[in-house]
Short mmCIF file of C-alpha atoms and ligand atoms in Angstrom, two decimals:
data_model
loop_
_atom_site.label_atom_id
_atom_site.label_comp_id
_atom_site.label_asym_id
_atom_site.label_seq_id
_atom_site.Cartn_x
_atom_site.Cartn_y
_atom_site.Cartn_z
CA MET A 1 59.77 -65.01 44.54
CA ILE A 2 56.68 -66.33 42.52
CA TYR A 3 54.08 -68.24 44.75
CA LEU A 4 52.05 -69.55 42.77
CA ASP A 5 50.56 -72.31 44.96
CA ASN A 6 47.45 -70.88 46.80
CA ALA A 7 45.45 -73.65 46.65
CA ALA A 8 47.23 -75.41 49.16
CA THR A 9 47.72 -72.53 51.41
CA SER A 10 47.25 -68.68 50.74
CA PHE A 11 51.06 -66.28 50.37
CA PRO A 12 51.05 -63.81 51.44
CA LYS A 13 48.39 -62.77 53.79
CA PRO A 14 46.42 -59.74 53.88
CA GLU A 15 47.84 -57.33 56.64
CA GLU A 16 45.05 -57.33 58.65
CA THR A 17 45.16 -61.38 58.95
CA ILE A 18 48.55 -60.66 60.40
CA GLU A 19 47.55 -57.72 62.62
CA TYR A 20 44.50 -59.65 63.76
CA VAL A 21 47.46 -62.23 65.20
CA ASN A 22 49.06 -60.07 66.34
CA THR A 23 46.67 -57.85 69.07
CA PHE A 24 45.41 -61.12 70.14
CA ILE A 25 48.78 -63.11 70.54
CA ARG A 26 50.06 -59.25 72.35
CA SER A 27 46.48 -58.17 74.30
CA ILE A 28 44.37 -61.19 74.81
CA GLY A 29 46.26 -64.12 75.18
CA GLY A 30 43.77 -65.60 77.78
CA ASN A 31 41.79 -69.28 77.19
CA PRO A 32 38.59 -68.86 75.62
CA GLY A 33 35.36 -69.30 77.75
CA ARG A 34 37.46 -70.63 80.63
CA SER A 35 38.62 -68.91 83.53
CA GLY A 36 36.17 -65.83 83.35
CA HIS A 37 38.45 -63.28 83.44
CA THR A 38 38.30 -60.49 81.07
CA LEU A 39 41.22 -61.55 79.08
CA SER A 40 39.40 -65.39 78.84
CA ILE A 41 36.43 -63.61 78.28
CA GLU A 42 38.03 -61.48 75.44
CA ALA A 43 39.98 -64.61 74.00
CA ALA A 44 36.25 -65.94 74.09
CA ARG A 45 34.54 -62.86 72.04
CA THR A 46 37.11 -63.00 69.41
CA ILE A 47 35.66 -67.28 68.94
CA PHE A 48 32.11 -65.61 69.17
CA GLU A 49 32.72 -62.54 66.61
CA ALA A 50 34.88 -65.08 64.00
CA ARG A 51 31.71 -66.92 64.42
CA GLU A 52 29.29 -64.76 63.83
CA LYS A 53 30.68 -63.16 61.01
CA LEU A 54 31.97 -66.70 59.27
CA THR A 55 27.67 -67.96 59.57
CA GLN A 56 26.89 -64.80 57.98
CA PHE A 57 29.17 -65.44 55.40
CA ILE A 58 28.22 -68.77 54.23
CA ASN A 59 23.76 -67.56 55.00
CA GLY A 60 24.36 -70.20 57.87
CA LYS A 61 21.19 -69.41 60.55
CA ASP A 62 22.66 -70.35 63.31
CA SER A 63 26.07 -69.84 64.73
CA GLU A 64 26.45 -72.16 66.80
CA ARG A 65 25.94 -74.94 64.43
CA LEU A 66 29.32 -73.07 62.91
CA ILE A 67 31.63 -75.90 64.49
CA PHE A 68 35.91 -74.85 64.54
CA THR A 69 38.28 -77.42 63.65
CA GLN A 70 42.19 -78.17 62.71
CA ASN A 71 41.65 -78.04 58.86
CA GLY A 72 39.06 -79.07 56.15
CA THR A 73 40.44 -82.65 56.99
CA GLU A 74 39.08 -82.22 60.19
CA SER A 75 35.56 -81.45 59.01
CA LEU A 76 35.53 -83.97 56.79
CA ASN A 77 36.83 -86.46 58.89
CA LEU A 78 34.12 -85.37 61.26
CA ALA A 79 31.08 -85.21 59.11
CA ILE A 80 31.70 -88.68 57.78
CA LEU A 81 32.89 -90.97 60.99
CA GLY A 82 30.60 -88.93 62.63
CA LEU A 83 27.11 -89.64 60.18
CA LEU A 84 28.52 -93.36 58.19
CA GLN A 85 27.17 -96.13 60.16
CA GLU A 86 27.43 -99.95 59.60
CA LYS A 87 25.28 -100.75 56.39
CA ASP A 88 24.78 -97.17 54.86
CA HIS A 89 25.72 -96.36 51.57
CA VAL A 90 27.60 -92.96 50.15
CA ILE A 91 27.67 -91.93 46.76
CA THR A 92 31.29 -89.64 46.36
CA THR A 93 32.93 -88.31 43.32
CA SER A 94 36.03 -89.58 41.40
CA LEU A 95 37.61 -85.60 42.11
CA GLU A 96 37.79 -86.46 45.67
CA HIS A 97 40.30 -85.80 47.84
CA ASN A 98 42.15 -88.11 50.21
CA SER A 99 40.89 -86.46 53.18
CA VAL A 100 37.69 -87.75 51.87
CA MET A 101 38.73 -90.51 50.41
CA ARG A 102 40.47 -91.83 52.89
CA PRO A 103 37.37 -91.62 55.63
CA LEU A 104 35.59 -93.19 53.64
CA MET A 105 37.78 -96.36 52.63
CA PHE A 106 38.39 -96.73 56.68
CA LEU A 107 34.60 -97.08 57.16
CA LYS A 108 34.41 -99.46 54.31
CA ASN A 109 37.07 -101.66 55.55
CA GLU A 110 36.27 -100.84 59.51
CA LYS A 111 32.02 -101.14 59.27
CA GLY A 112 31.75 -102.87 55.74
CA ILE A 113 30.08 -99.11 53.99
CA GLU A 114 29.64 -99.19 50.96
CA ILE A 115 30.48 -96.66 48.70
CA SER A 116 29.56 -95.44 45.00
CA VAL A 117 32.16 -93.25 42.63
CA ILE A 118 31.06 -90.65 40.19
CA HIS A 119 33.17 -90.90 37.57
CA CYS A 120 33.79 -87.44 36.01
CA THR A 121 35.07 -86.55 32.51
CA ARG A 122 38.53 -85.62 31.94
CA GLU A 123 36.81 -81.88 31.93
CA GLY A 124 35.64 -82.62 35.31
CA LYS A 125 31.77 -83.05 34.81
CA LEU A 126 29.27 -84.51 36.59
CA ASP A 127 26.72 -86.42 34.74
CA ILE A 128 23.94 -85.71 37.76
CA LYS A 129 21.50 -88.24 36.09
CA GLN A 130 24.25 -90.75 37.19
CA ILE A 131 24.12 -89.59 41.02
CA LYS A 132 20.40 -90.07 40.74
CA ARG A 133 20.62 -93.82 39.34
CA SER A 134 23.34 -94.45 42.08
CA VAL A 135 20.66 -93.34 44.88
CA LYS A 136 19.96 -96.39 47.05
CA LYS A 137 17.37 -97.33 49.34
CA ASN A 138 20.26 -96.93 52.93
CA THR A 139 21.48 -94.16 50.70
CA LYS A 140 23.11 -92.20 53.88
CA ALA A 141 24.66 -89.40 52.61
CA LEU A 142 26.35 -87.28 48.82
CA VAL A 143 30.46 -86.26 49.36
CA ILE A 144 31.17 -83.58 46.78
CA ASN A 145 34.05 -81.85 46.26
CA HIS A 146 32.70 -78.15 45.23
CA GLY A 147 35.93 -76.81 43.05
CA SER A 148 39.07 -79.63 42.06
CA ASN A 149 42.10 -79.05 43.46
CA VAL A 150 43.18 -80.38 41.03
CA ILE A 151 42.01 -78.65 37.92
CA GLY A 152 40.00 -75.89 38.82
CA THR A 153 35.97 -77.08 37.90
CA THR A 154 33.38 -76.23 40.31
CA GLN A 155 29.69 -78.67 40.57
CA PRO A 156 27.23 -76.89 40.53
CA LEU A 157 26.02 -77.76 44.09
CA GLY A 158 22.24 -76.37 43.73
CA GLU A 159 21.62 -79.10 40.16
CA ILE A 160 22.39 -81.21 42.45
CA ARG A 161 20.49 -80.93 45.40
CA GLN A 162 17.31 -81.22 43.25
CA VAL A 163 18.38 -84.82 42.74
CA ILE A 164 19.23 -86.60 45.37
CA ASN A 165 15.99 -85.20 48.44
CA ASP A 166 16.40 -86.12 51.44
CA ILE A 167 20.36 -87.68 51.44
CA ILE A 168 22.28 -85.50 53.19
CA LEU A 169 25.01 -83.70 51.00
CA ILE A 170 28.45 -83.25 52.22
CA VAL A 171 30.38 -80.19 51.00
CA ASP A 172 34.17 -80.44 50.85
CA ALA A 173 34.90 -76.75 49.84
CA CYS A 174 38.00 -76.00 50.51
CA GLN A 175 38.94 -74.89 47.60
CA THR A 176 35.99 -72.76 47.14
CA ILE A 177 34.93 -70.89 50.43
CA GLY A 178 35.74 -66.98 49.95
CA ALA A 179 36.76 -67.63 46.03
CA TYR A 180 33.00 -68.84 45.20
CA PRO A 181 29.80 -67.81 46.20
CA ILE A 182 28.80 -70.52 48.81
CA ASP A 183 25.14 -70.20 50.38
CA ILE A 184 24.02 -72.87 52.75
CA GLU A 185 20.45 -72.48 52.29
CA LYS A 186 20.26 -71.43 48.83
CA ASP A 187 22.83 -74.41 47.63
CA GLY A 188 21.43 -76.63 49.78
CA ILE A 189 24.03 -78.09 51.80
CA ASP A 190 23.39 -80.33 55.45
CA ILE A 191 27.33 -80.28 56.01
CA LEU A 192 29.79 -77.56 54.82
CA CYS A 193 33.11 -78.60 55.61
CA PHE A 194 36.28 -76.19 54.93
CA SER A 195 39.87 -74.66 55.90
CA CYS A 196 39.74 -71.20 56.98
CA HIS A 197 44.10 -71.04 55.53
CA LYS A 198 42.91 -70.76 51.31
CA SER A 199 40.26 -68.01 50.40
CA LEU A 200 39.91 -66.95 53.85
CA TYR A 201 42.93 -65.56 54.30
CA GLY A 202 43.04 -67.56 58.08
CA MET A 203 45.87 -68.80 59.26
CA GLN A 204 47.08 -72.53 58.72
CA GLY A 205 45.99 -74.66 61.45
CA LEU A 206 42.20 -73.57 61.27
CA GLY A 207 39.39 -74.91 59.88
CA ALA A 208 35.50 -75.07 60.15
CA MET A 209 32.01 -76.77 59.24
CA TYR A 210 28.59 -75.69 59.13
CA ILE A 211 25.87 -78.62 60.61
CA ARG A 212 22.51 -77.58 59.35
CA ASP A 213 19.96 -78.21 62.14
CA GLY A 214 18.64 -81.80 62.56
CA ILE A 215 21.56 -83.38 62.22
CA GLU A 216 23.11 -85.06 65.16
CA LEU A 217 27.38 -86.11 64.18
CA LYS A 218 28.96 -88.63 66.69
CA PRO A 219 32.17 -86.65 67.63
CA LEU A 220 35.57 -86.82 67.62
CA LYS A 221 37.09 -85.63 70.72
CA PHE A 222 36.40 -85.43 73.60
CA GLY A 223 36.98 -83.62 77.26
CA GLY A 224 36.87 -79.89 78.38
CA THR A 225 35.12 -77.46 76.90
CA GLY A 226 34.97 -75.01 79.98
CA SER A 227 31.43 -75.73 80.38
CA LYS A 228 29.19 -78.31 82.76
CA SER A 229 32.75 -78.97 84.39
CA GLU A 230 30.59 -80.94 87.39
CA SER A 231 30.14 -83.83 84.54
CA ILE A 232 32.45 -86.07 83.31
CA GLU A 233 30.02 -86.58 80.46
CA HIS A 234 30.81 -84.77 77.18
CA PRO A 235 28.08 -82.09 76.84
CA ASP A 236 26.49 -82.44 73.94
CA PHE A 237 24.99 -78.77 72.89
CA LEU A 238 26.28 -76.27 70.41
CA PRO A 239 29.11 -76.14 69.69
CA ASP A 240 31.19 -77.70 72.81
CA LYS A 241 29.81 -80.75 71.19
CA TYR A 242 32.53 -80.87 68.75
CA GLU A 243 34.85 -78.99 70.18
CA CYS A 244 36.99 -79.30 73.57
CA GLY A 245 40.35 -78.66 74.98
CA THR A 246 42.27 -75.52 73.71
CA PRO A 247 41.16 -73.93 70.42
CA ASN A 248 43.23 -72.31 68.35
CA THR A 249 41.87 -69.21 69.50
CA PRO A 250 45.13 -66.76 67.34
CA GLY A 251 43.81 -68.69 63.92
CA ILE A 252 40.32 -67.53 64.55
CA ALA A 253 41.50 -64.28 65.35
CA SER A 254 43.44 -64.73 62.02
CA LEU A 255 40.14 -65.12 60.44
CA LEU A 256 39.06 -61.97 61.47
CA GLY A 257 40.93 -60.15 59.86
CA GLY A 258 40.83 -62.65 56.85
CA LEU A 259 36.83 -62.13 56.52
CA ALA A 260 37.64 -58.15 57.04
CA PHE A 261 39.98 -58.04 53.88
CA ILE A 262 37.35 -59.94 52.09
CA GLU A 263 34.78 -57.29 53.52
CA LYS A 264 36.93 -54.73 52.77
CA THR A 265 37.94 -55.66 48.86
CA GLY A 266 35.22 -57.10 48.18
CA GLN A 267 34.26 -60.99 47.20
CA LYS A 268 33.17 -59.80 44.03
CA ASN A 269 36.43 -58.23 43.02
CA ILE A 270 39.07 -60.96 44.68
CA MET A 271 36.65 -63.31 42.43
CA GLN A 272 37.00 -61.07 39.46
CA ARG A 273 40.59 -60.71 39.81
CA LYS A 274 42.17 -64.45 40.65
CA ASN A 275 40.29 -64.98 37.59
CA GLU A 276 41.72 -62.18 35.18
CA LEU A 277 44.94 -64.14 36.57
CA ARG A 278 43.50 -67.49 36.23
CA THR A 279 42.59 -66.75 32.05
CA LEU A 280 45.62 -65.03 31.01
CA ILE A 281 47.35 -67.91 32.60
CA VAL A 282 45.67 -70.47 30.45
CA GLN A 283 45.86 -68.31 27.10
CA GLU A 284 48.97 -67.91 27.58
CA LEU A 285 50.12 -71.27 28.33
CA SER A 286 48.25 -72.25 25.77
CA LYS A 287 49.99 -71.11 23.02
CA PHE A 288 52.94 -74.11 24.32
CA ASP A 289 53.20 -76.52 21.69
CA ASN A 290 54.34 -78.67 23.90
CA VAL A 291 51.95 -77.64 27.48
CA ILE A 292 49.36 -79.76 28.42
CA LEU A 293 46.72 -77.65 29.95
CA TYR A 294 44.14 -80.68 31.63
CA GLY A 295 40.24 -79.67 32.61
CA ASN A 296 37.91 -77.30 30.70
CA HIS A 297 39.08 -73.64 31.30
CA THR A 298 36.68 -71.42 29.47
CA GLY A 299 34.19 -69.62 30.84
CA ASN A 300 34.18 -68.20 34.86
CA THR A 301 32.37 -71.02 36.52
CA ASN A 302 36.64 -72.46 37.71
CA VAL A 303 38.68 -71.47 40.55
CA PRO A 304 42.34 -70.70 39.65
CA VAL A 305 43.74 -73.74 39.93
CA ILE A 306 45.62 -75.23 36.47
CA SER A 307 47.19 -78.47 36.15
CA LEU A 308 49.43 -78.77 33.11
CA ASN A 309 52.67 -81.37 32.27
CA ILE A 310 55.36 -80.13 29.77
CA LYS A 311 55.51 -83.32 27.05
CA ASN A 312 58.44 -85.47 28.08
CA LYS A 313 59.17 -84.27 31.10
CA LEU A 314 58.26 -85.15 34.60
CA PRO A 315 56.34 -82.20 36.44
CA SER A 316 59.26 -82.95 39.25
CA GLU A 317 61.70 -81.75 36.69
CA VAL A 318 59.18 -79.20 36.05
CA GLY A 319 59.18 -78.45 39.40
CA TYR A 320 62.69 -78.38 40.25
CA GLU A 321 63.29 -76.02 37.40
CA LEU A 322 60.65 -73.63 38.42
CA ASN A 323 61.92 -73.88 41.85
CA LYS A 324 65.47 -73.11 40.65
CA LYS A 325 63.87 -69.80 39.46
CA GLU A 326 62.36 -68.67 43.08
CA ILE A 327 58.70 -70.22 41.37
CA TYR A 328 56.45 -71.74 43.82
CA VAL A 329 54.33 -74.52 42.54
CA ARG A 330 52.53 -77.95 43.62
CA VAL A 331 53.84 -80.76 41.48
CA GLY A 332 52.62 -84.07 42.15
CA LEU A 333 49.29 -86.11 43.23
CA HIS A 334 47.85 -83.13 45.19
CA CYS A 335 46.64 -85.94 47.71
CA SER A 336 44.90 -86.78 45.05
CA PRO A 337 45.27 -90.07 43.79
CA MET A 338 41.25 -90.84 41.78
CA ALA A 339 41.54 -87.58 40.88
CA HIS A 340 44.58 -87.67 38.15
CA LYS A 341 42.75 -91.27 37.09
CA THR A 342 39.69 -89.31 36.13
CA ILE A 343 42.14 -87.16 33.74
CA GLY A 344 44.77 -89.46 32.92
CA THR A 345 47.97 -88.10 34.54
CA PHE A 346 48.34 -91.04 37.67
CA PRO A 347 50.84 -91.52 38.87
CA GLU A 348 53.49 -88.62 37.63
CA GLY A 349 50.65 -86.35 38.00
CA THR A 350 50.74 -82.45 37.52
CA VAL A 351 52.26 -79.52 37.71
CA ARG A 352 49.49 -77.10 39.77
CA ILE A 353 50.11 -73.72 39.29
CA SER A 354 47.56 -71.37 41.89
CA PRO A 355 47.79 -67.63 41.71
CA GLY A 356 46.40 -65.39 44.35
CA TYR A 357 45.03 -61.93 44.60
CA PHE A 358 48.09 -60.59 45.80
CA THR A 359 49.71 -62.35 42.33
CA LYS A 360 50.96 -59.48 39.61
CA ASN A 361 50.73 -58.96 36.04
CA GLU A 362 54.74 -59.55 35.66
CA ASP A 363 55.17 -62.50 38.33
CA ILE A 364 52.53 -64.50 35.76
CA CYS A 365 55.19 -63.41 33.16
CA ARG A 366 58.23 -64.33 34.92
CA PHE A 367 56.43 -67.50 35.18
CA LEU A 368 55.54 -67.50 31.77
CA GLU A 369 59.28 -66.45 30.09
CA VAL A 370 60.76 -69.47 32.64
CA MET A 371 58.46 -72.00 31.31
CA ARG A 372 59.53 -71.32 28.19
CA GLU A 373 62.82 -72.20 28.71
CA ILE A 374 62.04 -75.44 30.73
CA ALA A 375 59.37 -76.35 27.51
CA LYS A 376 62.38 -75.64 24.98
CA GLY A 377 65.37 -77.41 26.81
CA MET B 1 10.05 -49.10 96.60
CA GLN B 2 11.27 -52.66 95.43
CA ARG B 3 14.29 -54.08 97.04
CA ASP B 4 17.42 -54.37 94.25
CA ASN B 5 17.07 -57.47 92.96
CA THR B 6 19.97 -58.98 91.14
CA TYR B 7 19.38 -61.69 88.43
CA PHE B 8 22.19 -64.28 87.82
CA LEU B 9 21.76 -65.30 84.36
CA ILE B 10 23.64 -69.05 83.61
CA PHE B 11 23.47 -70.50 79.84
CA HIS B 12 25.17 -73.84 78.95
CA THR B 13 27.92 -72.75 76.72
CA ILE B 14 30.01 -69.38 76.73
CA HIS B 15 28.44 -68.97 72.82
CA ASP B 16 25.24 -68.59 74.25
CA VAL B 17 26.68 -66.24 77.17
CA LEU B 18 28.03 -63.63 74.87
CA ARG B 19 24.93 -64.27 72.02
CA VAL B 20 22.34 -62.64 75.05
CA GLU B 21 25.94 -59.86 76.26
CA LYS B 22 25.33 -58.61 72.43
CA ILE B 23 21.40 -58.48 72.92
CA LEU B 24 20.96 -56.92 75.49
CA LYS B 25 24.18 -54.25 75.21
CA LYS B 26 21.70 -53.61 72.30
CA GLN B 27 18.73 -52.97 74.09
CA GLY B 28 20.78 -51.12 76.77
CA PHE B 29 20.22 -53.30 79.99
CA THR B 30 22.36 -53.42 82.99
CA PHE B 31 24.19 -56.22 83.37
CA GLU B 32 27.72 -57.44 83.68
CA LEU B 33 29.96 -60.62 82.37
CA VAL B 34 30.67 -62.42 85.86
CA PRO B 35 32.40 -65.62 86.61
CA VAL B 36 29.59 -68.13 87.70
CA PRO B 37 28.86 -68.10 91.54
CA ARG B 38 30.34 -71.52 93.14
CA ASN B 39 27.28 -71.83 95.10
CA LEU B 40 25.19 -71.59 91.92
CA SER B 41 27.51 -73.94 89.77
CA SER B 42 30.80 -76.05 90.24
CA ASP B 43 31.13 -74.44 86.50
CA CYS B 44 34.38 -72.79 85.39
CA GLY B 45 32.97 -70.09 83.32
CA SER B 46 31.11 -67.02 82.86
CA CYS B 47 27.25 -65.51 84.08
CA ILE B 48 25.62 -62.91 83.34
CA LYS B 49 24.31 -60.50 86.56
CA LEU B 50 21.66 -58.48 85.25
CA ASN B 51 20.12 -55.37 87.48
CA ASP B 52 17.04 -55.43 85.19
CA ASN B 53 14.00 -56.81 85.93
CA ILE B 54 14.00 -59.98 84.05
CA GLU B 55 10.55 -59.87 82.88
CA ASP B 56 11.78 -56.69 80.68
CA VAL B 57 14.51 -58.70 78.85
CA LYS B 58 12.87 -62.12 79.38
CA PRO B 59 10.99 -61.40 75.58
CA TYR B 60 14.74 -60.56 73.36
CA ILE B 61 16.25 -64.16 74.64
CA GLN B 62 13.67 -66.76 75.02
CA ASN B 63 14.81 -68.82 72.44
CA ILE B 64 18.35 -68.81 73.99
CA GLU B 65 18.73 -72.32 76.12
CA ILE B 66 18.91 -71.04 79.84
CA ASP B 67 20.02 -73.37 82.12
CA LYS B 68 19.39 -71.29 85.44
CA CYS B 69 18.30 -68.24 86.43
CA VAL B 70 19.13 -67.64 90.13
CA LEU B 71 17.41 -64.45 91.99
CA PHE B 72 19.49 -62.68 94.67
CA ASP B 73 17.82 -60.35 96.84
CA GLY B 74 20.87 -59.26 98.94
CA VAL B 75 20.86 -62.21 101.53
CA ASN B 76 19.64 -65.08 99.99
CA TYR B 77 20.00 -66.64 96.48
CA LYS B 78 16.30 -68.22 94.99
CA GLU B 79 16.36 -70.52 91.60
CA ALA B 80 12.97 -69.52 89.69
CA SER B 81 11.65 -72.83 90.24
CA GLY B 82 12.04 -75.11 86.74
CA ARG B 83 13.49 -73.26 84.01
CA PRO B 84 11.88 -69.35 83.29
CA TRP B 85 12.36 -70.75 79.53
CA LYS B 86 12.70 -73.16 77.16
C1 PLP C 401 39.94 -79.99 47.85
C2 PLP C 401 40.50 -79.86 49.38
N1 PLP C 401 39.55 -81.28 50.56
C3 PLP C 401 40.57 -81.50 51.94
C4 PLP C 401 41.60 -80.08 51.71
C5 PLP C 401 42.44 -80.48 52.88
O1 PLP C 401 42.34 -79.26 53.36
P1 PLP C 401 43.63 -79.21 54.98
O2 PLP C 401 45.19 -79.19 54.06
O3 PLP C 401 42.58 -77.78 55.34
O4 PLP C 401 43.28 -79.98 55.56
C6 PLP C 401 42.26 -80.20 50.37
C7 PLP C 401 43.51 -79.09 50.74
O5 PLP C 401 44.50 -79.02 51.29
C8 PLP C 401 41.74 -79.74 49.29
O6 PLP C 401 41.78 -78.94 48.27
#
């Protein structure tokens, strides 16, 4: 079996991830911060520690501003729905995932917000001057994909920050967090949204976000927090304001395992290995006559996400053939119809190859061998 | 000799309780994490029961917003008038 779908979720997970979940479920297991007994407090400590570590990981200032969510999608929904109001204008790009576009379209239909979509080139390049030109009096936020889940391109957040003054910068870092350095301060990020189950190596069912000091969002959910229980009003202090109900504590424990793995291995080494794999795949595939590669894979700022097509074959056919040989990739639109319109592959989409840290060179050789057969036939 | 005073430090969130715990542990203060006494709050969470002098502790945790600081002298509970800090 060869798994090349790490952009959807990383697999396999490191041993640390599994061990931390195992320990939590076997020996801790309480409902965090609810009951005051030892197991409840131990569960709360698990979350506390993860919150502190993850905040440090992105160079956030205050761990209470790090909010755990169900996934990257929920983080983006809270950022977008919690921030934007009637008559607001928002700028975004043509590379966005539907977890950005759909909440934006909902607000457009529901509240009449105004959306400007900046078109990227087929290589995924963004014209920063155009962002600057799109800023209006009522521009509240720029929502931007940091690393493309279709073609792997990353965007220069620091440069973008400089042209938007005090407009709120919301970053979708689902593909970059853990795989690419992120620094809330240096990158000038106001709201960072991400999943924890991709390059942070946590379990599925966990996302997070960091909300810079001074930004108030309308919560998406209201309910029990274990705090202020005498009141029927939802608390307005952090992190409880945005987190309620029993959290995914096993998932948060798994994230601690993932972070321990990253620390042990070194983020630099992980990035370097992924870059090697990406370069190897691109190099070899570009020797194929009838393979079309999308995006621009020169340089080393891309995340390891490669989109391709075989001439005269549908991506779904290619995916089917690969699956038969136990090679797992993702085909189609990758929840990003606009990105596929940008690179000219709508509505069929592409075959997406995303190796991970645990991918071996032999795996790539085997994949290329099978691709050669498929491309021939 | 001074009577043995105990303080109950109650915070808004378990996150803050654990922040304080981490700091007090590091500084070597004597304290315990206990369920919030029912007469002090109807809350279902935990608070810090401090056996050291509050004045020694204060400088380390002053930037963490406290809900209540209650002195227990062995017989009576007495809430510090106003908030002791922030
Ligand atoms: C760029 C991008 N944004 C958002 C998401 C949504 O994340 P999740 O699946 O954790 O909700 C993904 C991944 O699926 C993604 O690649």
